Amino acid sequence: MALVGFMTVTGRDQGNIEGNATQVDHEGEIELLKFEHLLEVPGVDGQASPGAPVHGAIQINKLIDKSSPKLIQALEKREVLSDVVMTWYRPASAGMAERCYQIQLQNALITRIRGWMPHMLDSTQDEYRLMEDISISYEKILWSWGEDGEVEFEAEARGAESV
């Protein structure tokens, strides 16, 4: 079963950037449909180099919604996002959901937005609508696991895609 994820974004200039989520306790947040993040120690011929890990940009996929123009504005104006929080939830007892994983970014920048829509005559893609893929680079990242963030790790970004 896929985890349900939401994102909150606070820009230095625009403040809170609201999305269209309507789920209880997540009203106004941005619903995450897909997430990717690559951290690696670069190397040659499969051998890791002695250098520091490289932080790639976080890539998310979401529906185009009321946050989209503001996220585009953040990219266009190179607005620093002081706080970006992505939180995933898993099913818990009595049909409730509990937080299981969270990523918090500090001093982030949107570095890429790709809007897209599947071919309207392709019936295998009927459930898709207007979508966008967004890449976010950052200065600092905090990963935490568990309902209360029992396990966590914080790092400063290094690499070509860091802020």
PDB file of C-alpha atoms in Angstrom:
ATOM      1  CA  MET A   1       0.000   0.000   0.000  1.00  0.00           C
ATOM      2  CA  ALA A   2       1.335   3.422  -0.960  1.00  0.00           C
ATOM      3  CA  LEU A   3       1.938   5.946   1.780  1.00  0.00           C
ATOM      4  CA  VAL A   4       0.035   9.228   1.708  1.00  0.00           C
ATOM      5  CA  GLY A   5       2.298  12.283   1.554  1.00  0.00           C
ATOM      6  CA  PHE A   6       1.834  16.018   1.976  1.00  0.00           C
ATOM      7  CA  MET A   7       4.120  19.026   1.684  1.00  0.00           C
ATOM      8  CA  THR A   8       4.107  22.466   3.283  1.00  0.00           C
ATOM      9  CA  VAL A   9       6.167  25.302   1.804  1.00  0.00           C
ATOM     10  CA  THR A  10       7.114  28.625   3.385  1.00  0.00           C
ATOM     11  CA  GLY A  11       8.806  31.207   1.180  1.00  0.00           C
ATOM     12  CA  ARG A  12      10.779  34.166   2.523  1.00  0.00           C
ATOM     13  CA  ASP A  13       8.747  36.560   0.371  1.00  0.00           C
ATOM     14  CA  GLN A  14       5.404  34.810  -0.198  1.00  0.00           C
ATOM     15  CA  GLY A  15       5.034  33.159   3.197  1.00  0.00           C
ATOM     16  CA  ASN A  16       2.888  30.014   3.321  1.00  0.00           C
ATOM     17  CA  ILE A  17       2.218  28.566  -0.148  1.00  0.00           C
ATOM     18  CA  GLU A  18      -1.084  26.697   0.066  1.00  0.00           C
ATOM     19  CA  GLY A  19      -2.148  23.663  -1.930  1.00  0.00           C
ATOM     20  CA  ASN A  20      -5.526  22.077  -2.574  1.00  0.00           C
ATOM     21  CA  ALA A  21      -5.508  19.152  -0.128  1.00  0.00           C
ATOM     22  CA  THR A  22      -8.889  18.696   1.561  1.00  0.00           C
ATOM     23  CA  GLN A  23      -8.115  15.707   3.777  1.00  0.00           C
ATOM     24  CA  VAL A  24      -8.794  16.214   7.484  1.00  0.00           C
ATOM     25  CA  ASP A  25      -5.731  17.652   9.271  1.00  0.00           C
ATOM     26  CA  HIS A  26      -4.087  18.444   5.907  1.00  0.00           C
ATOM     27  CA  GLU A  27      -6.346  21.159   4.519  1.00  0.00           C
ATOM     28  CA  GLY A  28      -4.387  23.581   2.360  1.00  0.00           C
ATOM     29  CA  GLU A  29      -1.303  21.382   2.120  1.00  0.00           C
ATOM     30  CA  ILE A  30       0.204  20.123  -1.148  1.00  0.00           C
ATOM     31  CA  GLU A  31      -0.464  16.445  -1.833  1.00  0.00           C
ATOM     32  CA  LEU A  32       2.587  14.487  -3.011  1.00  0.00           C
ATOM     33  CA  LEU A  33       2.024  11.844  -5.668  1.00  0.00           C
ATOM     34  CA  LYS A  34       5.640  10.833  -6.265  1.00  0.00           C
ATOM     35  CA  PHE A  35       8.997  11.451  -4.611  1.00  0.00           C
ATOM     36  CA  GLU A  36      12.625  10.825  -5.626  1.00  0.00           C
ATOM     37  CA  HIS A  37      15.914  11.828  -4.027  1.00  0.00           C
ATOM     38  CA  LEU A  38      19.431  10.705  -4.923  1.00  0.00           C
ATOM     39  CA  LEU A  39      22.369  10.865  -2.523  1.00  0.00           C
ATOM     40  CA  GLU A  40      25.600   9.326  -3.725  1.00  0.00           C
ATOM     41  CA  VAL A  41      29.322   9.193  -3.312  1.00  0.00           C
ATOM     42  CA  PRO A  42      30.552   9.700  -6.868  1.00  0.00           C
ATOM     43  CA  GLY A  43      33.142   7.340  -8.215  1.00  0.00           C
ATOM     44  CA  VAL A  44      34.803   5.964 -11.306  1.00  0.00           C
ATOM     45  CA  ASP A  45      34.188   2.450 -12.644  1.00  0.00           C
ATOM     46  CA  GLY A  46      31.919   1.558  -9.749  1.00  0.00           C
ATOM     47  CA  GLN A  47      34.495   2.506  -7.119  1.00  0.00           C
ATOM     48  CA  ALA A  48      33.488   5.177  -4.624  1.00  0.00           C
ATOM     49  CA  SER A  49      35.800   8.158  -4.400  1.00  0.00           C
ATOM     50  CA  PRO A  50      37.031   9.438  -1.038  1.00  0.00           C
ATOM     51  CA  GLY A  51      35.000  12.623  -1.517  1.00  0.00           C
ATOM     52  CA  ALA A  52      31.880  13.778   0.275  1.00  0.00           C
ATOM     53  CA  PRO A  53      28.390  12.526  -0.625  1.00  0.00           C
ATOM     54  CA  VAL A  54      26.604  14.582  -3.285  1.00  0.00           C
ATOM     55  CA  HIS A  55      23.030  15.662  -2.600  1.00  0.00           C
ATOM     56  CA  GLY A  56      20.871  15.664  -5.720  1.00  0.00           C
ATOM     57  CA  ALA A  57      17.737  17.782  -5.937  1.00  0.00           C
ATOM     58  CA  ILE A  58      14.571  16.344  -4.419  1.00  0.00           C
ATOM     59  CA  GLN A  59      12.029  15.639  -7.138  1.00  0.00           C
ATOM     60  CA  ILE A  60       8.315  15.533  -6.461  1.00  0.00           C
ATOM     61  CA  ASN A  61       5.248  15.060  -8.614  1.00  0.00           C
ATOM     62  CA  LYS A  62       1.926  16.726  -7.833  1.00  0.00           C
ATOM     63  CA  LEU A  63      -1.286  17.847  -9.441  1.00  0.00           C
ATOM     64  CA  ILE A  64      -1.302  21.374 -10.807  1.00  0.00           C
ATOM     65  CA  ASP A  65      -3.298  23.323  -8.233  1.00  0.00           C
ATOM     66  CA  LYS A  66      -3.488  26.738  -6.588  1.00  0.00           C
ATOM     67  CA  SER A  67       0.090  26.371  -5.329  1.00  0.00           C
ATOM     68  CA  SER A  68       1.413  26.063  -8.899  1.00  0.00           C
ATOM     69  CA  PRO A  69       1.573  29.774  -9.845  1.00  0.00           C
ATOM     70  CA  LYS A  70       3.226  30.581  -6.504  1.00  0.00           C
ATOM     71  CA  LEU A  71       5.791  27.796  -6.937  1.00  0.00           C
ATOM     72  CA  ILE A  72       6.511  29.113 -10.448  1.00  0.00           C
ATOM     73  CA  GLN A  73       6.917  32.600  -8.952  1.00  0.00           C
ATOM     74  CA  ALA A  74       9.372  31.174  -6.400  1.00  0.00           C
ATOM     75  CA  LEU A  75      11.410  29.674  -9.256  1.00  0.00           C
ATOM     76  CA  GLU A  76      11.244  32.831 -11.404  1.00  0.00           C
ATOM     77  CA  LYS A  77      12.244  35.159  -8.548  1.00  0.00           C
ATOM     78  CA  ARG A  78      14.776  32.683  -7.071  1.00  0.00           C
ATOM     79  CA  GLU A  79      12.895  32.971  -3.783  1.00  0.00           C
ATOM     80  CA  VAL A  80      14.514  31.128  -0.900  1.00  0.00           C
ATOM     81  CA  LEU A  81      12.087  28.705   0.692  1.00  0.00           C
ATOM     82  CA  SER A  82      12.944  28.982   4.364  1.00  0.00           C
ATOM     83  CA  ASP A  83      11.086  25.782   5.228  1.00  0.00           C
ATOM     84  CA  VAL A  84       9.811  22.859   3.148  1.00  0.00           C
ATOM     85  CA  VAL A  85       8.343  19.889   5.031  1.00  0.00           C
ATOM     86  CA  MET A  86       7.319  16.633   3.360  1.00  0.00           C
ATOM     87  CA  THR A  87       5.489  14.153   5.597  1.00  0.00           C
ATOM     88  CA  TRP A  88       4.267  10.648   4.811  1.00  0.00           C
ATOM     89  CA  TYR A  89       1.603   8.762   6.726  1.00  0.00           C
ATOM     90  CA  ARG A  90       0.801   5.051   7.059  1.00  0.00           C
ATOM     91  CA  PRO A  91      -2.415   3.363   8.155  1.00  0.00           C
ATOM     92  CA  ALA A  92      -2.694   2.873  11.909  1.00  0.00           C
ATOM     93  CA  SER A  93      -5.296   1.384  14.229  1.00  0.00           C
ATOM     94  CA  ALA A  94      -8.996   2.219  13.902  1.00  0.00           C
ATOM     95  CA  GLY A  95      -8.589   3.599  10.389  1.00  0.00           C
ATOM     96  CA  MET A  96      -6.434   6.474  11.539  1.00  0.00           C
ATOM     97  CA  ALA A  97      -3.124   7.462   9.961  1.00  0.00           C
ATOM     98  CA  GLU A  98       0.169   8.025  11.733  1.00  0.00           C
ATOM     99  CA  ARG A  99       3.245   9.905  10.643  1.00  0.00           C
ATOM    100  CA  CYS A 100       5.996   7.523   9.599  1.00  0.00           C
ATOM    101  CA  TYR A 101       8.560   9.575   7.640  1.00  0.00           C
ATOM    102  CA  GLN A 102       9.390  13.254   7.327  1.00  0.00           C
ATOM    103  CA  ILE A 103      11.918  15.317   5.416  1.00  0.00           C
ATOM    104  CA  GLN A 104      12.495  18.953   6.316  1.00  0.00           C
ATOM    105  CA  LEU A 105      14.480  21.262   4.046  1.00  0.00           C
ATOM    106  CA  GLN A 106      15.896  24.612   5.075  1.00  0.00           C
ATOM    107  CA  ASN A 107      16.941  27.379   2.691  1.00  0.00           C
ATOM    108  CA  ALA A 108      15.685  25.577  -0.388  1.00  0.00           C
ATOM    109  CA  LEU A 109      15.271  26.714  -3.998  1.00  0.00           C
ATOM    110  CA  ILE A 110      12.989  25.412  -6.705  1.00  0.00           C
ATOM    111  CA  THR A 111      15.350  24.632  -9.570  1.00  0.00           C
ATOM    112  CA  ARG A 112      13.018  23.045 -12.131  1.00  0.00           C
ATOM    113  CA  ILE A 113       9.300  22.804 -12.890  1.00  0.00           C
ATOM    114  CA  ARG A 114       7.968  20.649 -15.701  1.00  0.00           C
ATOM    115  CA  GLY A 115       4.227  20.845 -16.318  1.00  0.00           C
ATOM    116  CA  TRP A 116       2.646  18.038 -18.304  1.00  0.00           C
ATOM    117  CA  MET A 117      -0.538  16.239 -19.197  1.00  0.00           C
ATOM    118  CA  PRO A 118      -0.873  12.754 -20.685  1.00  0.00           C
ATOM    119  CA  HIS A 119      -2.278  12.315 -24.168  1.00  0.00           C
ATOM    120  CA  MET A 120      -6.032  12.759 -23.802  1.00  0.00           C
ATOM    121  CA  LEU A 121      -6.819   9.868 -26.180  1.00  0.00           C
ATOM    122  CA  ASP A 122      -4.673   7.347 -24.282  1.00  0.00           C
ATOM    123  CA  SER A 123      -7.293   5.531 -22.190  1.00  0.00           C
ATOM    124  CA  THR A 124      -4.602   3.904 -20.026  1.00  0.00           C
ATOM    125  CA  GLN A 125      -3.878   7.365 -18.608  1.00  0.00           C
ATOM    126  CA  ASP A 126      -7.455   8.392 -17.810  1.00  0.00           C
ATOM    127  CA  GLU A 127      -6.753   8.894 -14.105  1.00  0.00           C
ATOM    128  CA  TYR A 128      -4.073  11.508 -14.786  1.00  0.00           C
ATOM    129  CA  ARG A 129      -4.802  15.214 -15.016  1.00  0.00           C
ATOM    130  CA  LEU A 130      -2.625  18.303 -15.284  1.00  0.00           C
ATOM    131  CA  MET A 131       0.566  17.355 -13.472  1.00  0.00           C
ATOM    132  CA  GLU A 132       3.894  18.928 -12.624  1.00  0.00           C
ATOM    133  CA  ASP A 133       7.308  17.645 -11.654  1.00  0.00           C
ATOM    134  CA  ILE A 134       9.259  19.943  -9.347  1.00  0.00           C
ATOM    135  CA  SER A 135      12.947  19.801  -8.366  1.00  0.00           C
ATOM    136  CA  ILE A 136      14.017  21.346  -5.060  1.00  0.00           C
ATOM    137  CA  SER A 137      17.623  21.926  -3.982  1.00  0.00           C
ATOM    138  CA  TYR A 138      18.471  22.800  -0.404  1.00  0.00           C
ATOM    139  CA  GLU A 139      21.119  23.942   2.026  1.00  0.00           C
ATOM    140  CA  LYS A 140      20.153  21.717   4.969  1.00  0.00           C
ATOM    141  CA  ILE A 141      18.064  18.542   5.262  1.00  0.00           C
ATOM    142  CA  LEU A 142      16.644  16.622   8.216  1.00  0.00           C
ATOM    143  CA  TRP A 143      15.271  13.103   7.797  1.00  0.00           C
ATOM    144  CA  SER A 144      13.142  11.595  10.571  1.00  0.00           C
ATOM    145  CA  TRP A 145      11.360   8.269  10.980  1.00  0.00           C
ATOM    146  CA  GLY A 146       8.568   7.374  13.374  1.00  0.00           C
ATOM    147  CA  GLU A 147       5.451   8.998  14.687  1.00  0.00           C
ATOM    148  CA  ASP A 148       7.470  11.311  16.932  1.00  0.00           C
ATOM    149  CA  GLY A 149      10.651  11.376  14.848  1.00  0.00           C
ATOM    150  CA  GLU A 150      12.395   8.804  17.032  1.00  0.00           C
ATOM    151  CA  VAL A 151      15.177   8.260  14.489  1.00  0.00           C
ATOM    152  CA  GLU A 152      16.639  11.267  12.695  1.00  0.00           C
ATOM    153  CA  PHE A 153      19.680  12.578  10.868  1.00  0.00           C
ATOM    154  CA  GLU A 154      20.588  16.070   9.655  1.00  0.00           C
ATOM    155  CA  ALA A 155      23.042  17.027   6.915  1.00  0.00           C
ATOM    156  CA  GLU A 156      24.361  20.050   5.062  1.00  0.00           C
ATOM    157  CA  ALA A 157      23.988  19.687   1.299  1.00  0.00           C
ATOM    158  CA  ARG A 158      27.054  19.358  -0.887  1.00  0.00           C
ATOM    159  CA  GLY A 159      27.250  18.926  -4.610  1.00  0.00           C
ATOM    160  CA  ALA A 160      26.245  20.410  -7.909  1.00  0.00           C
ATOM    161  CA  GLU A 161      22.546  20.553  -7.065  1.00  0.00           C
ATOM    162  CA  SER A 162      22.776  21.999  -3.565  1.00  0.00           C
ATOM    163  CA  VAL A 163      21.879  25.632  -2.881  1.00  0.00           C
TER     164      VAL A 163
END
